[in-house]
Amino acid sequence: MSEVTGRDVETLRWKDGRLEMIDQRVLPARFEYISCDSAAGVADGIRSMVVRGAPAIGCAAAYGVALAAWKLRDLGSERFREEMERAFEVLAGSRPTAVNLFWALQRMRARMAVKPDADPPEVAEELLEEAHGIVSEDIRINRAMGALGAELLPDGARVLTHCNAGALATAGHGTALGVIRSAVESGKKISVIADETRPFLQGARLTAWEMVQAKIPITLISDNMAGHLMSRGEIDAVVVGTDRVAANGDVANKIGTYMVAVLAQRHGIPFYVACPLSTIDLGIADGSEIPIEERDADEVMGYRDCRWAAQGVAVRNPAFDVTPADLVTALITEKAVVKRPTTDRVAALFAS
Ligand code: MRU
C-alpha cells in the first residue's frame, strides 16, 4: 500500500495502523500529533477542530472509514457492512458545511461498491489504499491550483487572506496559501496580510505559523482592519479558500469572508477563491442552500480559559458565511481559472 511522501507540513499521516493528526487547537504554542484508531475518534477530531479546513477534513474522514474497516475486518460480511454503515454515519455527522467531507465519504463508498463480494480484510486494504490516494491526489491538485493561481498575482503583490487555507487545511501545500507558495516558488516577491479570523483565530495561529515556517513575509491584522488597509492602497489582491461552492458560484467560507469580499469590490481589488473541484457542490443551486454550521457560544465569549463577554448575553456563532458569486473575480481550480463564475461557467468545468 503506497503511503504519502514529500510534504511540507504533515497535517495528517498514517503511522503503525493509526491516523495521526497535528492538533490544530494548540498550535502555535505546541506542535503535537493526536493519534486515532477509530472512526468515532476521527469524527471527534473533526468536530473539535483537531483537524479542520475542507480538504483536510475530507482526508481525515477517508482514513476514518479505513480505520473502521480495519477494526471490523474479522466480522462476517453482513455484520461488517452494517457496522461500516454506522461508521459512515458517525463521520458524516461531524461537521456540516465543508462538502469535501461528504465527497470523501462518497468516494470511499464507491470504492467499497467496486467489489461487493470481497471479504472484509480485502475491503479494509482497498479502503486504506483509497484514503492514501485521496491524500496524494489532494497535494497534486493543490500544486496544480497553485500554478494556475500564481499567474494571477503580480510580482510584489500584497495579498490578504482570511482564515487558514494552507497546508494545515489540506494534505499539503494548501489552496489559497498554495497559490501564494507557488507564486513565491516561481520567483515572485509576495507578502501576506492575514486576518486574525475571530473567533477561532485560524489566521493568527495557523496562517501566521505556516508563513513564518515557509519564510514568506506575513503581517497579522485583526479582522476589522482590512477595510482601512484597502482604503490606503495597501492590499493588491485577496485570496481565500472555500468549504463549499454552489452550482452558481456562490462561495461559503469562514465567517468574515463576505465582509472582505464586499470591501474588495468597493476598492476595486481582485477577490480570488482557490477551490478544488471536490469543493464544488453541483447539487446545490445557490448559496442559500449551503448548511451553515453554528458553533458553541463559548468560542465567541472568550478564548480557551479566558472569558471576557458579560455572562447572560445572547451569542450567535455562525462559523461560515456565503459570498455571492458576483463578488468573486475568479475561482481558481486545478483544471482552469473561472473568471466571474456563473452557473454556465461552473458547469463547463465538469463538461469535458
Ligand atoms: O472552521 P474551519 O477552520 O474548518 O474553516 C476553514 C475554512 O473556512 C477554510 O478557508 C476552507 O476550509 C478552505 S481550506 C483549504
Tab-separated table of C-alpha atoms and ligand atoms in Angstrom:
chain	number	residue	atom	x	y	z
A	1	MET	CA	0.000	0.000	0.000
A	2	SER	CA	1.547	3.292	-1.056
A	3	GLU	CA	1.811	5.884	1.693
A	4	VAL	CA	2.199	9.569	1.033
A	5	THR	CA	5.612	11.249	0.940
A	6	GLY	CA	7.205	14.614	0.062
A	7	ARG	CA	5.073	17.086	2.028
A	8	ASP	CA	5.921	20.432	3.619
A	9	VAL	CA	3.641	20.067	6.658
A	10	GLU	CA	2.305	16.606	7.538
A	11	THR	CA	-1.162	17.702	8.625
A	12	LEU	CA	-2.223	14.081	8.860
A	13	ARG	CA	-0.240	10.879	8.464
A	14	TRP	CA	-0.757	7.148	8.669
A	15	LYS	CA	1.533	5.533	11.212
A	16	ASP	CA	1.533	1.967	12.545
A	17	GLY	CA	-2.101	1.400	11.633
A	18	ARG	CA	-3.345	4.642	13.198
A	19	LEU	CA	-4.185	8.119	11.911
A	20	GLU	CA	-2.061	10.879	13.407
A	21	MET	CA	-3.211	14.485	13.037
A	22	ILE	CA	-1.490	17.700	14.087
A	23	ASP	CA	-3.581	19.104	16.934
A	24	GLN	CA	-4.544	22.447	15.370
A	25	ARG	CA	-6.293	23.584	18.556
A	26	VAL	CA	-2.996	24.119	20.331
A	27	LEU	CA	-0.821	25.477	17.513
A	28	PRO	CA	1.374	27.511	17.544
A	29	ALA	CA	2.031	27.197	21.299
A	30	ARG	CA	2.538	23.445	20.945
A	31	PHE	CA	3.230	21.215	17.930
A	32	GLU	CA	1.886	17.776	18.686
A	33	TYR	CA	0.054	14.927	16.993
A	34	ILE	CA	-3.121	13.263	18.196
A	35	SER	CA	-3.450	9.597	17.327
A	36	CYS	CA	-6.792	7.969	16.373
A	37	ASP	CA	-7.676	4.330	15.878
A	38	SER	CA	-11.419	4.539	15.179
A	39	ALA	CA	-13.981	6.318	13.020
A	40	ALA	CA	-15.549	7.801	16.173
A	41	GLY	CA	-12.146	9.165	17.242
A	42	VAL	CA	-11.643	10.782	13.830
A	43	ALA	CA	-15.176	12.233	13.916
A	44	ASP	CA	-14.403	13.751	17.342
A	45	GLY	CA	-11.178	15.183	15.953
A	46	ILE	CA	-13.082	16.828	13.086
A	47	ARG	CA	-15.841	18.161	15.359
A	48	SER	CA	-13.448	19.587	17.926
A	49	MET	CA	-11.154	21.090	15.222
A	50	VAL	CA	-8.056	18.980	15.875
A	51	VAL	CA	-8.190	18.801	12.088
A	52	ARG	CA	-10.022	21.483	10.122
A	53	GLY	CA	-10.119	23.024	6.660
A	54	ALA	CA	-12.314	21.456	3.976
A	55	PRO	CA	-9.821	19.197	2.130
A	56	ALA	CA	-8.104	18.062	5.359
A	57	ILE	CA	-11.497	17.138	6.831
A	58	GLY	CA	-12.174	15.022	3.718
A	59	CYS	CA	-8.794	13.260	4.024
A	60	ALA	CA	-9.327	12.587	7.745
A	61	ALA	CA	-12.803	11.176	7.102
A	62	ALA	CA	-11.399	8.831	4.432
A	63	TYR	CA	-8.894	7.489	6.970
A	64	GLY	CA	-11.751	7.228	9.497
A	65	VAL	CA	-13.519	4.836	7.117
A	66	ALA	CA	-10.290	2.881	6.610
A	67	LEU	CA	-9.801	2.604	10.383
A	68	ALA	CA	-13.355	1.328	10.841
A	69	ALA	CA	-12.849	-1.331	8.180
A	70	TRP	CA	-9.562	-2.451	9.755
A	71	LYS	CA	-11.197	-2.805	13.193
A	72	LEU	CA	-14.169	-4.706	11.806
A	73	ARG	CA	-12.299	-6.964	9.380
A	74	ASP	CA	-12.830	-10.148	11.406
A	75	LEU	CA	-16.641	-9.888	11.253
A	76	GLY	CA	-18.720	-11.778	8.734
A	77	SER	CA	-19.546	-9.873	5.559
A	78	GLU	CA	-23.093	-8.889	6.540
A	79	ARG	CA	-22.230	-7.590	10.033
A	80	PHE	CA	-19.158	-5.898	8.570
A	81	ARG	CA	-21.264	-3.920	6.091
A	82	GLU	CA	-23.833	-2.989	8.770
A	83	GLU	CA	-21.140	-1.717	11.129
A	84	MET	CA	-19.410	0.126	8.293
A	85	GLU	CA	-22.684	1.941	7.626
A	86	ARG	CA	-22.628	3.173	11.236
A	87	ALA	CA	-19.055	4.428	10.773
A	88	PHE	CA	-20.099	6.381	7.658
A	89	GLU	CA	-22.960	7.956	9.634
A	90	VAL	CA	-20.752	8.967	12.568
A	91	LEU	CA	-18.251	10.614	10.238
A	92	ALA	CA	-20.946	12.360	8.156
A	93	GLY	CA	-22.362	13.899	11.355
A	94	SER	CA	-19.096	15.530	12.405
A	95	ARG	CA	-19.385	18.920	10.613
A	96	PRO	CA	-21.997	20.123	8.090
A	97	THR	CA	-20.543	22.833	5.844
A	98	ALA	CA	-17.410	21.529	4.091
A	99	VAL	CA	-18.666	19.407	1.220
A	100	ASN	CA	-15.287	17.665	0.956
A	101	LEU	CA	-16.322	15.558	3.964
A	102	PHE	CA	-19.304	14.122	2.059
A	103	TRP	CA	-17.316	13.949	-1.176
A	104	ALA	CA	-14.623	11.825	0.510
A	105	LEU	CA	-17.189	9.545	2.166
A	106	GLN	CA	-18.862	9.069	-1.200
A	107	ARG	CA	-15.514	8.105	-2.740
A	108	MET	CA	-14.943	5.546	-0.003
A	109	ARG	CA	-18.421	4.104	-0.546
A	110	ALA	CA	-17.781	3.913	-4.289
A	111	ARG	CA	-14.539	2.014	-3.625
A	112	MET	CA	-16.439	-0.484	-1.461
A	113	ALA	CA	-19.003	-0.900	-4.222
A	114	VAL	CA	-16.376	-1.900	-6.799
A	115	LYS	CA	-16.049	-5.360	-5.223
A	116	PRO	CA	-19.375	-6.051	-3.476
A	117	ASP	CA	-18.426	-9.675	-2.745
A	118	ALA	CA	-14.938	-9.031	-1.362
A	119	ASP	CA	-14.077	-10.346	2.131
A	120	PRO	CA	-13.800	-7.727	4.910
A	121	PRO	CA	-9.953	-7.987	5.133
A	122	GLU	CA	-9.679	-7.274	1.407
A	123	VAL	CA	-12.161	-4.377	1.665
A	124	ALA	CA	-10.108	-2.963	4.553
A	125	GLU	CA	-6.952	-2.997	2.414
A	126	GLU	CA	-8.731	-1.408	-0.529
A	127	LEU	CA	-10.161	1.367	1.654
A	128	LEU	CA	-6.783	2.226	3.131
A	129	GLU	CA	-5.367	2.415	-0.370
A	130	GLU	CA	-8.215	4.751	-1.377
A	131	ALA	CA	-7.551	7.019	1.621
A	132	HIS	CA	-3.835	7.228	0.763
A	133	GLY	CA	-4.899	8.000	-2.821
A	134	ILE	CA	-7.177	10.851	-1.739
A	135	VAL	CA	-4.301	12.399	0.231
A	136	SER	CA	-1.763	12.119	-2.620
A	137	GLU	CA	-4.310	13.486	-5.067
A	138	ASP	CA	-5.075	16.445	-2.810
A	139	ILE	CA	-1.422	17.505	-2.843
A	140	ARG	CA	-1.235	17.159	-6.643
A	141	ILE	CA	-4.432	19.206	-7.027
A	142	ASN	CA	-3.157	21.939	-4.717
A	143	ARG	CA	0.043	22.190	-6.740
A	144	ALA	CA	-1.959	22.457	-9.991
A	145	MET	CA	-4.191	25.168	-8.481
A	146	GLY	CA	-1.113	26.902	-7.142
A	147	ALA	CA	0.486	27.035	-10.585
A	148	LEU	CA	-2.655	28.490	-12.216
A	149	GLY	CA	-3.310	30.929	-9.379
A	150	ALA	CA	0.285	32.137	-9.142
A	151	GLU	CA	-0.040	33.649	-12.621
A	152	LEU	CA	-2.803	35.948	-11.356
A	153	LEU	CA	-0.622	37.576	-8.696
A	154	PRO	CA	1.680	40.376	-9.836
A	155	ASP	CA	5.277	40.435	-8.624
A	156	GLY	CA	5.382	42.402	-5.378
A	157	ALA	CA	1.692	41.767	-4.571
A	158	ARG	CA	0.459	42.260	-1.019
A	159	VAL	CA	-2.154	39.548	-0.612
A	160	LEU	CA	-4.851	39.489	2.052
A	161	THR	CA	-6.127	36.105	3.174
A	162	HIS	CA	-8.812	35.099	5.677
A	163	CYS	CA	-8.798	32.020	7.913
A	164	ASN	CA	-6.294	29.283	7.066
A	165	ALA	CA	-6.442	27.666	3.649
A	166	GLY	CA	-2.898	26.380	3.832
A	167	ALA	CA	-1.053	23.088	4.183
A	168	LEU	CA	-2.751	22.673	7.554
A	169	ALA	CA	-6.186	22.824	5.909
A	170	THR	CA	-5.271	20.241	3.268
A	171	ALA	CA	-2.966	17.251	2.825
A	172	GLY	CA	-0.172	19.696	1.928
A	173	HIS	CA	0.752	22.928	0.082
A	174	GLY	CA	-2.686	24.482	0.649
A	175	THR	CA	-5.299	26.051	-1.600
A	176	ALA	CA	-5.182	29.854	-1.034
A	177	LEU	CA	-1.778	29.625	0.651
A	178	GLY	CA	-0.814	27.123	-2.069
A	179	VAL	CA	-1.343	29.894	-4.635
A	180	ILE	CA	0.920	32.130	-2.550
A	181	ARG	CA	3.525	29.368	-2.021
A	182	SER	CA	3.567	28.648	-5.777
A	183	ALA	CA	3.903	32.356	-6.658
A	184	VAL	CA	6.880	32.617	-4.287
A	185	GLU	CA	8.408	29.410	-5.729
A	186	SER	CA	8.097	30.960	-9.204
A	187	GLY	CA	10.310	33.833	-8.068
A	188	LYS	CA	7.683	36.474	-7.273
A	189	LYS	CA	8.046	38.621	-4.188
A	190	ILE	CA	4.753	38.191	-2.370
A	191	SER	CA	3.810	39.368	1.085
A	192	VAL	CA	0.798	38.168	3.012
A	193	ILE	CA	-1.623	40.065	5.221
A	194	ALA	CA	-3.516	37.650	7.476
A	195	ASP	CA	-6.856	38.455	9.083
A	196	GLU	CA	-6.688	37.025	12.592
A	197	THR	CA	-10.080	35.329	11.952
A	198	ARG	CA	-12.147	35.548	15.111
A	199	PRO	CA	-13.359	33.575	16.920
A	200	PHE	CA	-11.106	30.534	16.380
A	201	LEU	CA	-8.073	32.571	15.271
A	202	GLN	CA	-7.057	30.376	12.330
A	203	GLY	CA	-5.336	33.403	10.746
A	204	ALA	CA	-3.349	34.488	13.799
A	205	ARG	CA	-2.446	30.995	14.905
A	206	LEU	CA	-2.253	28.829	11.780
A	207	THR	CA	-1.711	31.025	8.701
A	208	ALA	CA	0.838	33.093	10.592
A	209	TRP	CA	2.633	29.923	11.772
A	210	GLU	CA	2.701	28.405	8.281
A	211	MET	CA	4.012	31.512	6.559
A	212	VAL	CA	6.661	32.083	9.231
A	213	GLN	CA	7.795	28.440	8.784
A	214	ALA	CA	7.927	28.967	4.991
A	215	LYS	CA	9.784	32.303	5.432
A	216	ILE	CA	7.117	34.153	3.423
A	217	PRO	CA	6.691	37.703	4.779
A	218	ILE	CA	3.451	37.987	6.729
A	219	THR	CA	1.701	40.754	8.648
A	220	LEU	CA	-1.128	39.998	11.036
A	221	ILE	CA	-4.170	42.283	11.380
A	222	SER	CA	-7.383	41.949	13.317
A	223	ASP	CA	-10.455	41.382	11.147
A	224	ASN	CA	-11.724	44.953	11.455
A	225	MET	CA	-8.544	46.441	9.920
A	226	ALA	CA	-8.898	45.108	6.370
A	227	GLY	CA	-11.070	47.994	5.123
A	228	HIS	CA	-8.640	50.581	6.433
A	229	LEU	CA	-5.655	48.940	4.699
A	230	MET	CA	-7.621	48.601	1.458
A	231	SER	CA	-8.621	52.269	1.562
A	232	ARG	CA	-4.933	53.195	1.916
A	233	GLY	CA	-3.936	51.121	-1.145
A	234	GLU	CA	-2.034	48.585	0.960
A	235	ILE	CA	-3.702	45.427	-0.397
A	236	ASP	CA	-3.375	44.318	-4.047
A	237	ALA	CA	-5.374	41.081	-4.048
A	238	VAL	CA	-7.443	38.831	-1.811
A	239	VAL	CA	-7.076	35.031	-1.997
A	240	VAL	CA	-9.215	32.785	0.190
A	241	GLY	CA	-10.201	29.119	0.299
A	242	THR	CA	-13.705	27.695	0.459
A	243	ASP	CA	-15.751	24.982	2.154
A	244	ARG	CA	-18.455	24.667	-0.469
A	245	VAL	CA	-19.219	26.376	-3.771
A	246	ALA	CA	-22.772	26.206	-5.119
A	247	ALA	CA	-23.540	25.488	-8.783
A	248	ASN	CA	-23.914	29.216	-9.499
A	249	GLY	CA	-20.507	30.095	-7.999
A	250	ASP	CA	-21.660	31.367	-4.574
A	251	VAL	CA	-18.870	30.646	-2.094
A	252	ALA	CA	-19.171	29.506	1.529
A	253	ASN	CA	-16.044	30.179	3.549
A	254	LYS	CA	-15.007	31.125	7.078
A	255	ILE	CA	-17.207	33.742	8.729
A	256	GLY	CA	-15.992	37.203	7.747
A	257	THR	CA	-15.105	36.299	4.163
A	258	TYR	CA	-18.246	38.010	2.829
A	259	MET	CA	-17.244	41.231	4.583
A	260	VAL	CA	-13.803	41.088	2.942
A	261	ALA	CA	-15.351	40.442	-0.497
A	262	VAL	CA	-17.657	43.472	-0.199
A	263	LEU	CA	-14.711	45.632	0.812
A	264	ALA	CA	-12.591	44.296	-2.043
A	265	GLN	CA	-15.275	45.194	-4.579
A	266	ARG	CA	-15.630	48.691	-3.110
A	267	HIS	CA	-11.892	49.230	-3.513
A	268	GLY	CA	-11.505	47.550	-6.930
A	269	ILE	CA	-9.291	44.788	-5.514
A	270	PRO	CA	-9.486	41.311	-7.131
A	271	PHE	CA	-11.115	38.672	-4.904
A	272	TYR	CA	-9.920	35.150	-5.776
A	273	VAL	CA	-11.189	31.856	-4.373
A	274	ALA	CA	-8.921	28.802	-4.537
A	275	CYS	CA	-11.301	25.909	-4.982
A	276	PRO	CA	-10.577	22.260	-5.813
A	277	LEU	CA	-13.318	20.655	-7.921
A	278	SER	CA	-14.153	18.453	-4.907
A	279	THR	CA	-15.393	21.602	-3.116
A	280	ILE	CA	-17.967	22.426	-5.812
A	281	ASP	CA	-21.417	21.068	-4.963
A	282	LEU	CA	-23.420	20.895	-8.189
A	283	GLY	CA	-26.372	19.565	-6.181
A	284	ILE	CA	-26.910	22.981	-4.640
A	285	ALA	CA	-28.222	25.706	-6.939
A	286	ASP	CA	-27.072	28.708	-4.913
A	287	GLY	CA	-25.500	29.681	-1.620
A	288	SER	CA	-28.789	29.993	0.269
A	289	GLU	CA	-28.940	26.166	0.409
A	290	ILE	CA	-25.476	25.682	1.905
A	291	PRO	CA	-25.776	24.443	5.514
A	292	ILE	CA	-24.007	26.880	7.815
A	293	GLU	CA	-22.571	25.384	10.997
A	294	GLU	CA	-23.395	27.186	14.268
A	295	ARG	CA	-20.709	26.519	16.852
A	296	ASP	CA	-20.636	26.804	20.622
A	297	ALA	CA	-21.226	30.241	22.164
A	298	ASP	CA	-18.093	29.793	24.289
A	299	GLU	CA	-15.928	30.420	21.209
A	300	VAL	CA	-17.311	33.978	20.998
A	301	MET	CA	-17.450	34.614	24.753
A	302	GLY	CA	-13.693	34.283	25.118
A	303	TYR	CA	-10.779	32.119	24.122
A	304	ARG	CA	-9.637	28.912	25.798
A	305	ASP	CA	-9.775	29.541	29.574
A	306	CYS	CA	-10.155	33.315	29.303
A	307	ARG	CA	-13.761	34.698	29.267
A	308	TRP	CA	-14.406	38.376	28.551
A	309	ALA	CA	-18.070	38.600	27.473
A	310	ALA	CA	-20.720	39.534	30.041
A	311	GLN	CA	-22.399	36.444	31.497
A	312	GLY	CA	-26.032	36.195	30.376
A	313	VAL	CA	-25.528	37.827	26.962
A	314	ALA	CA	-27.070	36.058	23.944
A	315	VAL	CA	-24.473	34.901	21.406
A	316	ARG	CA	-24.517	33.907	17.731
A	317	ASN	CA	-21.657	31.892	16.295
A	318	PRO	CA	-22.168	31.021	12.618
A	319	ALA	CA	-18.850	29.523	11.518
A	320	PHE	CA	-19.216	30.341	7.809
A	321	ASP	CA	-20.828	32.896	5.521
A	322	VAL	CA	-21.712	32.982	1.831
A	323	THR	CA	-20.111	35.360	-0.646
A	324	PRO	CA	-22.354	35.847	-3.697
A	325	ALA	CA	-20.752	34.850	-6.993
A	326	ASP	CA	-20.933	38.401	-8.360
A	327	LEU	CA	-18.284	39.459	-5.815
A	328	VAL	CA	-15.884	36.725	-6.965
A	329	THR	CA	-13.274	37.821	-9.505
A	330	ALA	CA	-12.316	34.212	-10.245
A	331	LEU	CA	-12.462	30.669	-8.917
A	332	ILE	CA	-9.037	29.051	-9.162
A	333	THR	CA	-9.498	25.300	-9.673
A	334	GLU	CA	-6.953	22.619	-10.584
A	335	LYS	CA	-8.465	22.460	-14.069
A	336	ALA	CA	-8.924	26.107	-15.020
A	337	VAL	CA	-9.428	29.605	-13.702
A	338	VAL	CA	-13.120	30.507	-13.922
A	339	LYS	CA	-13.471	34.258	-14.222
A	340	ARG	CA	-16.689	35.832	-12.931
A	341	PRO	CA	-18.334	32.471	-12.114
A	342	THR	CA	-21.903	31.793	-13.236
A	343	THR	CA	-23.930	28.564	-13.373
A	344	ASP	CA	-22.904	28.010	-17.013
A	345	ARG	CA	-19.220	28.674	-16.397
A	346	VAL	CA	-19.131	26.371	-13.374
A	347	ALA	CA	-20.974	23.642	-15.318
A	348	ALA	CA	-18.471	23.973	-18.181
A	349	LEU	CA	-15.692	22.919	-15.771
A	350	PHE	CA	-17.267	19.496	-15.446
A	351	ALA	CA	-18.299	19.170	-19.082
A	352	SER	CA	-15.008	17.870	-20.501
B	1	MRU	O1	-13.689	26.101	10.530
B	1	MRU	P1	-12.528	25.751	9.656
B	1	MRU	O2	-11.212	26.159	10.227
B	1	MRU	O3	-12.561	24.307	9.232
B	1	MRU	O4	-12.749	26.623	8.357
B	1	MRU	C1	-11.810	26.525	7.309
B	1	MRU	C2	-12.063	27.466	6.197
B	1	MRU	O5	-13.015	28.212	6.189
B	1	MRU	C3	-11.116	27.391	5.040
B	1	MRU	O6	-10.970	28.643	4.443
B	1	MRU	C4	-11.667	26.408	3.984
B	1	MRU	O7	-11.971	25.179	4.595
B	1	MRU	C5	-10.739	26.188	2.886
B	1	MRU	S1	-9.363	25.232	3.382
B	1	MRU	C6	-8.375	24.917	2.060
